Amino acid sequence: NGLLHEEIFVAQPKGFENPQYPDYVYKLKKALYGLKQAPRAWYERLTQYLIQNGYTRGGADKTLFVKKTTKHITVAQV
């Protein structure tokens, strides 16, 4: 699950409602699968990892990552 850069609130899941606070909601710390923000959070987290490990992001295609060494070129398309 990816980290979020915005505040996301969700309703209490059925079967897990707190009877003392039925109108309370949960603030998410990480993206959940099924949310429209999940793919973006996942992409940003993967991007950070690739860049920290020597990959550069493509100029025209932001989903293309390239890592060059003296012997190899590694290409990752996300």
N, CA, C and O atoms as a MOPAC input file, in Angstrom:
PM7 MOZYME 1SCF
protein

 N      0.84300 1    -1.18300 1     0.00000 1
 C      0.00000 1     0.00000 1     0.00000 1
 C      0.88000 1     1.23500 1     0.00000 1
 O      1.89200 1     1.29200 1     0.69800 1
 N      0.48500 1     2.21800 1    -0.78700 1
 C      1.27800 1     3.42500 1    -0.91800 1
 C      0.94900 1     4.47400 1     0.11800 1
 O     -0.09900 1     4.43600 1     0.76200 1
 N      1.87200 1     5.41800 1     0.26700 1
 C      1.65200 1     6.53100 1     1.17500 1
 C      0.76200 1     7.55600 1     0.49700 1
 O      0.81400 1     7.71500 1    -0.72300 1
 N     -0.04800 1     8.24700 1     1.27000 1
 C     -0.95700 1     9.24800 1     0.72800 1
 C     -0.38400 1    10.64400 1     0.93300 1
 O      0.29900 1    10.90200 1     1.92400 1
 N     -0.66400 1    11.54100 1    -0.00400 1
 C     -0.23600 1    12.93100 1     0.10800 1
 C     -1.42500 1    13.85600 1     0.32400 1
 O     -1.29400 1    15.07500 1     0.21500 1
 N     -2.56200 1    13.29300 1     0.62300 1
 C     -3.77100 1    14.06700 1     0.88000 1
 C     -4.56600 1    13.34700 1     1.95700 1
 O     -4.34100 1    12.16600 1     2.21800 1
 N     -5.48700 1    14.05500 1     2.57700 1
 C     -6.29100 1    13.44000 1     3.62700 1
 C     -7.45200 1    12.67400 1     3.00400 1
 O     -8.21300 1    13.22000 1     2.20500 1
 N     -7.58000 1    11.40100 1     3.37800 1
 C     -8.65600 1    10.54200 1     2.89300 1
 C     -9.38000 1     9.97900 1     4.10800 1
 O     -8.75200 1     9.46000 1     5.03100 1
 N    -10.70400 1    10.08600 1     4.10200 1
 C    -11.52300 1     9.56000 1     5.19000 1
 C    -12.47600 1     8.51400 1     4.63000 1
 O    -12.99900 1     8.67100 1     3.52600 1
 N    -12.70100 1     7.44400 1     5.39300 1
 C    -13.63600 1     6.39100 1     4.98100 1
 C    -14.59800 1     6.09800 1     6.12400 1
 O    -14.28600 1     6.31000 1     7.29600 1
 N    -15.77000 1     5.60800 1     5.75400 1
 C    -16.77600 1     5.23600 1     6.75000 1
 C    -16.33300 1     3.97900 1     7.49000 1
 O    -15.48700 1     3.22700 1     7.00600 1
 N    -16.90900 1     3.76400 1     8.65500 1
 C    -16.61300 1     2.55600 1     9.42100 1
 C    -17.13400 1     1.34700 1     8.64400 1
 O    -18.27200 1     1.36500 1     8.17500 1
 N    -16.31700 1     0.29200 1     8.50000 1
 C    -16.76000 1    -0.89500 1     7.76700 1
 C    -17.93500 1    -1.57600 1     8.46700 1
 O    -18.01800 1    -1.59200 1     9.69500 1
 N    -18.83500 1    -2.13300 1     7.67000 1
 C    -19.97700 1    -2.85900 1     8.23800 1
 C    -19.47300 1    -3.99500 1     9.11400 1
 O    -18.55500 1    -4.72600 1     8.74200 1
 N    -20.08600 1    -4.13000 1    10.28100 1
 C    -19.66400 1    -5.14500 1    11.23200 1
 C    -18.59900 1    -4.66300 1    12.19700 1
 O    -18.30900 1    -5.33000 1    13.19100 1
 N    -18.01100 1    -3.50100 1    11.91100 1
 C    -16.97400 1    -2.93800 1    12.77300 1
 C    -17.33300 1    -1.53400 1    13.24600 1
 O    -16.46500 1    -0.78800 1    13.69800 1
 N    -18.61600 1    -1.17300 1    13.14400 1
 C    -19.05000 1     0.14400 1    13.58800 1
 C    -18.94400 1     0.24000 1    15.10700 1
 O    -19.22100 1    -0.72400 1    15.82000 1
 N    -18.54700 1     1.39200 1    15.58600 1
 C    -18.50000 1     1.64100 1    17.02200 1
 C    -19.85900 1     2.19900 1    17.43900 1
 O    -20.20700 1     3.30800 1    17.03200 1
 N    -20.64100 1     1.46200 1    18.24100 1
 C    -21.98200 1     1.91500 1    18.60100 1
 C    -21.98700 1     3.22500 1    19.38900 1
 O    -22.97800 1     3.95500 1    19.36600 1
 N    -20.89000 1     3.52800 1    20.08500 1
 C    -20.81300 1     4.79200 1    20.81800 1
 C    -20.59700 1     5.97800 1    19.88200 1
 O    -20.98100 1     7.10200 1    20.20400 1
 N    -19.98900 1     5.73100 1    18.73400 1
 C    -19.66500 1     6.79600 1    17.78000 1
 C    -20.07400 1     6.37400 1    16.36300 1
 O    -19.20400 1     6.19200 1    15.51100 1
 N    -21.34400 1     6.21800 1    16.09800 1
 C    -21.77800 1     5.69300 1    14.79800 1
 C    -21.47400 1     6.61900 1    13.61900 1
 O    -21.41900 1     6.16100 1    12.47800 1
 N    -21.27800 1     7.90000 1    13.87700 1
 C    -21.02600 1     8.84700 1    12.78300 1
 C    -19.53800 1     9.12900 1    12.56800 1
 O    -19.17800 1     9.94500 1    11.71900 1
 N    -18.68200 1     8.46300 1    13.32500 1
 C    -17.24500 1     8.67700 1    13.17400 1
 C    -16.75400 1     8.02900 1    11.88000 1
 O    -17.33900 1     7.06300 1    11.38900 1
 N    -15.66800 1     8.58300 1    11.33900 1
 C    -15.02000 1     8.03000 1    10.14600 1
 C    -13.54900 1     7.77200 1    10.47900 1
 O    -13.04800 1     8.22500 1    11.50800 1
 N    -12.86900 1     7.04200 1     9.59900 1
 C    -11.44900 1     6.74800 1     9.77200 1
 C    -10.62800 1     7.60800 1     8.82100 1
 O    -11.00900 1     7.81300 1     7.66900 1
 N     -9.49100 1     8.11200 1     9.31500 1
 C     -8.54400 1     8.81800 1     8.46200 1
 C     -7.46800 1     7.81500 1     8.06000 1
 O     -6.82600 1     7.20800 1     8.91700 1
 N     -7.27400 1     7.64500 1     6.76000 1
 C     -6.30400 1     6.66400 1     6.27300 1
 C     -4.88800 1     7.21300 1     6.34300 1
 O     -4.65100 1     8.39600 1     6.09800 1
 N     -3.94900 1     6.33300 1     6.68200 1
 C     -2.53300 1     6.68000 1     6.66000 1
 C     -1.86700 1     6.17400 1     5.38600 1
 O     -0.88000 1     6.74800 1     4.92500 1
 N     -2.40900 1     5.09500 1     4.81800 1
 C     -1.89100 1     4.52200 1     3.58000 1
 C     -3.05800 1     4.25400 1     2.64200 1
 O     -4.19700 1     4.09200 1     3.08000 1
 N     -2.76400 1     4.21000 1     1.35800 1
 C     -3.80300 1     3.94300 1     0.36700 1
 C     -4.27100 1     2.49900 1     0.47100 1
 O     -3.47700 1     1.59300 1     0.72200 1
 N     -5.54300 1     2.30200 1     0.27800 1
 C     -6.12400 1     0.96600 1     0.24800 1
 C     -6.44000 1     0.61100 1    -1.19300 1
 O     -6.82000 1     1.47700 1    -1.98100 1
 N     -6.28400 1    -0.66100 1    -1.54100 1
 C     -6.67500 1    -1.08300 1    -2.87600 1
 C     -8.15900 1    -0.84300 1    -3.04200 1
 O     -8.93100 1    -1.08100 1    -2.11300 1
 N     -8.56500 1    -0.38400 1    -4.18900 1
 C     -9.96200 1    -0.07800 1    -4.43700 1
 C    -10.23200 1     1.41500 1    -4.40400 1
 O    -11.23800 1     1.86900 1    -4.95000 1
 N     -9.35900 1     2.18700 1    -3.77700 1
 C     -9.51300 1     3.63700 1    -3.79000 1
 C     -8.92300 1     4.18200 1    -5.07700 1
 O     -7.96100 1     3.62500 1    -5.60600 1
 N     -9.48600 1     5.25600 1    -5.57800 1
 C     -8.94700 1     5.81600 1    -6.81600 1
 C     -7.55200 1     6.40600 1    -6.61300 1
 O     -6.82400 1     6.60000 1    -7.58600 1
 N     -7.16300 1     6.69800 1    -5.35600 1
 C     -5.83400 1     7.23900 1    -5.07800 1
 C     -4.76400 1     6.15400 1    -4.99900 1
 O     -3.57500 1     6.47100 1    -5.04300 1
 N     -5.14700 1     4.89300 1    -4.88600 1
 C     -4.18500 1     3.81100 1    -4.67600 1
 C     -3.15300 1     3.69000 1    -5.80300 1
 O     -1.96300 1     3.58400 1    -5.50700 1
 N     -3.55100 1     3.70200 1    -7.08000 1
 C     -2.53100 1     3.57200 1    -8.13300 1
 C     -1.51800 1     4.71100 1    -8.12200 1
 O     -0.32900 1     4.48300 1    -8.34600 1
 N     -1.97100 1     5.92300 1    -7.86600 1
 C     -1.06100 1     7.06700 1    -7.83700 1
 C     -0.08700 1     6.95100 1    -6.66500 1
 O      1.10400 1     7.21900 1    -6.82300 1
 N     -0.57500 1     6.56100 1    -5.50700 1
 C      0.29200 1     6.40000 1    -4.33500 1
 C      1.31200 1     5.28800 1    -4.58200 1
 O      2.48000 1     5.41600 1    -4.21500 1
 N      0.86400 1     4.20000 1    -5.20400 1
 C      1.75800 1     3.08700 1    -5.51700 1
 C      2.83600 1     3.53900 1    -6.50100 1
 O      4.01300 1     3.23000 1    -6.31400 1
 N      2.43800 1     4.27800 1    -7.56100 1
 C      3.37700 1     4.75500 1    -8.57100 1
 C      4.42000 1     5.68500 1    -7.94000 1
 O      5.60900 1     5.56800 1    -8.23500 1
 N      3.98700 1     6.59400 1    -7.08700 1
 C      4.93000 1     7.52800 1    -6.47200 1
 C      5.92100 1     6.80800 1    -5.56500 1
 O      7.09900 1     7.16500 1    -5.51700 1
 N      5.45000 1     5.80900 1    -4.85700 1
 C      6.35400 1     5.05100 1    -3.97100 1
 C      7.37600 1     4.26300 1    -4.79400 1
 O      8.55500 1     4.22200 1    -4.44400 1
 N      6.93100 1     3.64200 1    -5.87700 1
 C      7.84600 1     2.90600 1    -6.74600 1
 C      8.83700 1     3.85500 1    -7.41200 1
 O     10.01600 1     3.52600 1    -7.54200 1
 N      8.37500 1     5.01800 1    -7.83100 1
 C      9.24800 1     6.02000 1    -8.44100 1
 C     10.36400 1     6.41700 1    -7.48300 1
 O     11.52800 1     6.48200 1    -7.87900 1
 N     10.02100 1     6.68100 1    -6.23500 1
 C     11.04200 1     7.02200 1    -5.23500 1
 C     12.07800 1     5.91000 1    -5.11400 1
 O     13.27900 1     6.17500 1    -5.07300 1
 N     11.61300 1     4.67300 1    -5.05900 1
 C     12.52000 1     3.53100 1    -4.92200 1
 C     13.47100 1     3.44800 1    -6.12000 1
 O     14.68000 1     3.29200 1    -5.94600 1
 N     12.92900 1     3.55100 1    -7.32100 1
 C     13.76300 1     3.43200 1    -8.51900 1
 C     14.79800 1     4.54500 1    -8.58400 1
 O     15.96400 1     4.28500 1    -8.88100 1
 N     14.39700 1     5.77100 1    -8.31200 1
 C     15.32600 1     6.90100 1    -8.36600 1
 C     16.41100 1     6.75500 1    -7.30000 1
 O     17.57800 1     7.04800 1    -7.56200 1
 N     16.03900 1     6.30900 1    -6.10900 1
 C     17.03100 1     6.10200 1    -5.04600 1
 C     18.01700 1     4.98900 1    -5.39600 1
 O     19.10300 1     4.92200 1    -4.82000 1
 N     17.65000 1     4.12400 1    -6.32700 1
 C     18.51600 1     3.01400 1    -6.71600 1
 C     19.17400 1     3.22400 1    -8.07400 1
 O     19.55400 1     2.26100 1    -8.74000 1
 N     19.30900 1     4.48100 1    -8.48300 1
 C     20.10700 1     4.80200 1    -9.65000 1
 C     19.38300 1     4.91200 1   -10.97400 1
 O     20.02700 1     5.12500 1   -12.00100 1
 N     18.07400 1     4.77700 1   -10.98800 1
 C     17.31200 1     4.92300 1   -12.22400 1
 C     17.01400 1     6.39800 1   -12.46600 1
 O     16.89800 1     7.18700 1   -11.52800 1
 N     16.89300 1     6.75500 1   -13.74200 1
 C     16.43100 1     8.09400 1   -14.09600 1
 C     15.10300 1     7.96000 1   -14.81900 1
 O     14.87900 1     7.00300 1   -15.56000 1
 N     14.23000 1     8.92600 1   -14.59500 1
 C     12.90600 1     8.89600 1   -15.22700 1
 C     13.00000 1     9.54700 1   -16.59500 1
 O     13.70800 1    10.53700 1   -16.77500 1
 N     12.28100 1     8.98300 1   -17.55600 1
 C     12.28000 1     9.51300 1   -18.90600 1
 C     11.74400 1    10.93300 1   -18.97100 1
 O     10.87800 1    11.31300 1   -18.18300 1
 N     12.25700 1    11.71400 1   -19.90900 1
 C     11.80900 1    13.09500 1   -20.05900 1
 C     10.43600 1    13.19600 1   -20.68700 1
 O      9.57900 1    13.92800 1   -20.19100 1
 N     10.21300 1    12.46900 1   -21.77400 1
 C      8.92400 1    12.52100 1   -22.46000 1
 C      7.93700 1    11.52100 1   -21.87800 1
 O      6.74300 1    11.80700 1   -21.78400 1
 N      8.42300 1    10.36200 1   -21.49100 1
 C      7.55900 1     9.30700 1   -20.94400 1
 C      7.89600 1     9.11800 1   -19.47100 1
 O      8.91200 1     8.51000 1   -19.13300 1
 N      7.04300 1     9.64000 1   -18.60000 1
 C      7.30400 1     9.60100 1   -17.15400 1
 C      7.14200 1     8.21100 1   -16.55400 1
 O      7.40400 1     8.02300 1   -15.36600 1
 N      6.71400 1     7.22600 1   -17.35500 1
 C      6.59100 1     5.85500 1   -16.85500 1
 C      7.79800 1     5.00200 1   -17.24600 1
 O      7.83700 1     3.81100 1   -16.94000 1
 N      8.77400 1     5.59900 1   -17.91400 1
 C      9.97300 1     4.89100 1   -18.35300 1
 C     11.14000 1     5.25100 1   -17.43300 1
 O     11.43200 1     6.42800 1   -17.22200 1
 N     11.80200 1     4.23200 1   -16.89100 1
 C     12.94800 1     4.43100 1   -16.00400 1
 C     14.13300 1     3.67100 1   -16.58100 1
 O     13.99100 1     2.53200 1   -17.02600 1
 N     15.31200 1     4.30900 1   -16.57200 1
 C     16.50900 1     3.71600 1   -17.16000 1
 C     17.65000 1     3.80500 1   -16.14900 1
 O     17.84600 1     4.82700 1   -15.49100 1
 N     18.40300 1     2.69600 1   -16.04500 1
 C     19.60100 1     2.66900 1   -15.20300 1
 C     20.75400 1     2.20000 1   -16.08000 1
 O     20.71500 1     1.11000 1   -16.65000 1
 N     21.78200 1     3.04300 1   -16.17800 1
 C     22.94100 1     2.71400 1   -17.00400 1
 C     24.14500 1     2.45100 1   -16.11200 1
 O     24.41800 1     3.20000 1   -15.17300 1
 N     24.85600 1     1.37600 1   -16.42100 1
 C     26.14500 1     1.09400 1   -15.78900 1
 C     27.15800 1     0.94100 1   -16.91100 1
 O     26.81000 1     1.08600 1   -18.08300 1
 N     28.39500 1     0.65300 1   -16.57100 1
 C     29.41600 1     0.50700 1   -17.61600 1
 C     29.15900 1    -0.70600 1   -18.50500 1
 O     29.58600 1    -0.72700 1   -19.65900 1
 N     28.46000 1    -1.72700 1   -17.97400 1
 C     28.22800 1    -2.94600 1   -18.75000 1
 C     26.77600 1    -3.17400 1   -19.15600 1
 O     26.51400 1    -3.93500 1   -20.08700 1
 N     25.82400 1    -2.52800 1   -18.47500 1
 C     24.42000 1    -2.85000 1   -18.71300 1
 C     23.54500 1    -1.60400 1   -18.76900 1
 O     23.86900 1    -0.55600 1   -18.21100 1
 N     22.44500 1    -1.76000 1   -19.45200 1
 C     21.36600 1    -0.77700 1   -19.41600 1
 C     20.11800 1    -1.53900 1   -18.99100 1
 O     19.73200 1    -2.52000 1   -19.62600 1
 N     19.49300 1    -1.08000 1   -17.91600 1
 C     18.26500 1    -1.70700 1   -17.42500 1
 C     17.12100 1    -0.73600 1   -17.64600 1
 O     17.20300 1     0.43300 1   -17.27000 1
 N     16.05600 1    -1.22900 1   -18.26000 1
 C     14.89200 1    -0.39700 1   -18.55700 1
 C     13.68900 1    -0.95600 1   -17.80900 1
 O     13.43200 1    -2.16000 1   -17.83000 1
 N     12.95700 1    -0.06400 1   -17.15000 1
 C     11.72600 1    -0.45300 1   -16.45300 1
 C     10.59600 1     0.44600 1   -16.93900 1
 O     10.69600 1     1.67200 1   -16.87600 1
 N      9.53900 1    -0.16100 1   -17.41600 1
 C      8.34100 1     0.57700 1   -17.84500 1
 C      7.26300 1     0.31100 1   -16.80300 1
 O      6.87600 1    -0.83800 1   -16.58800 1
 N      6.77700 1     1.37100 1   -16.15200 1
 C      5.78700 1     1.22600 1   -15.07900 1
 C      4.43400 1     1.69600 1   -15.57100 1
 O      3.45700 1     1.65900 1   -14.82300 1

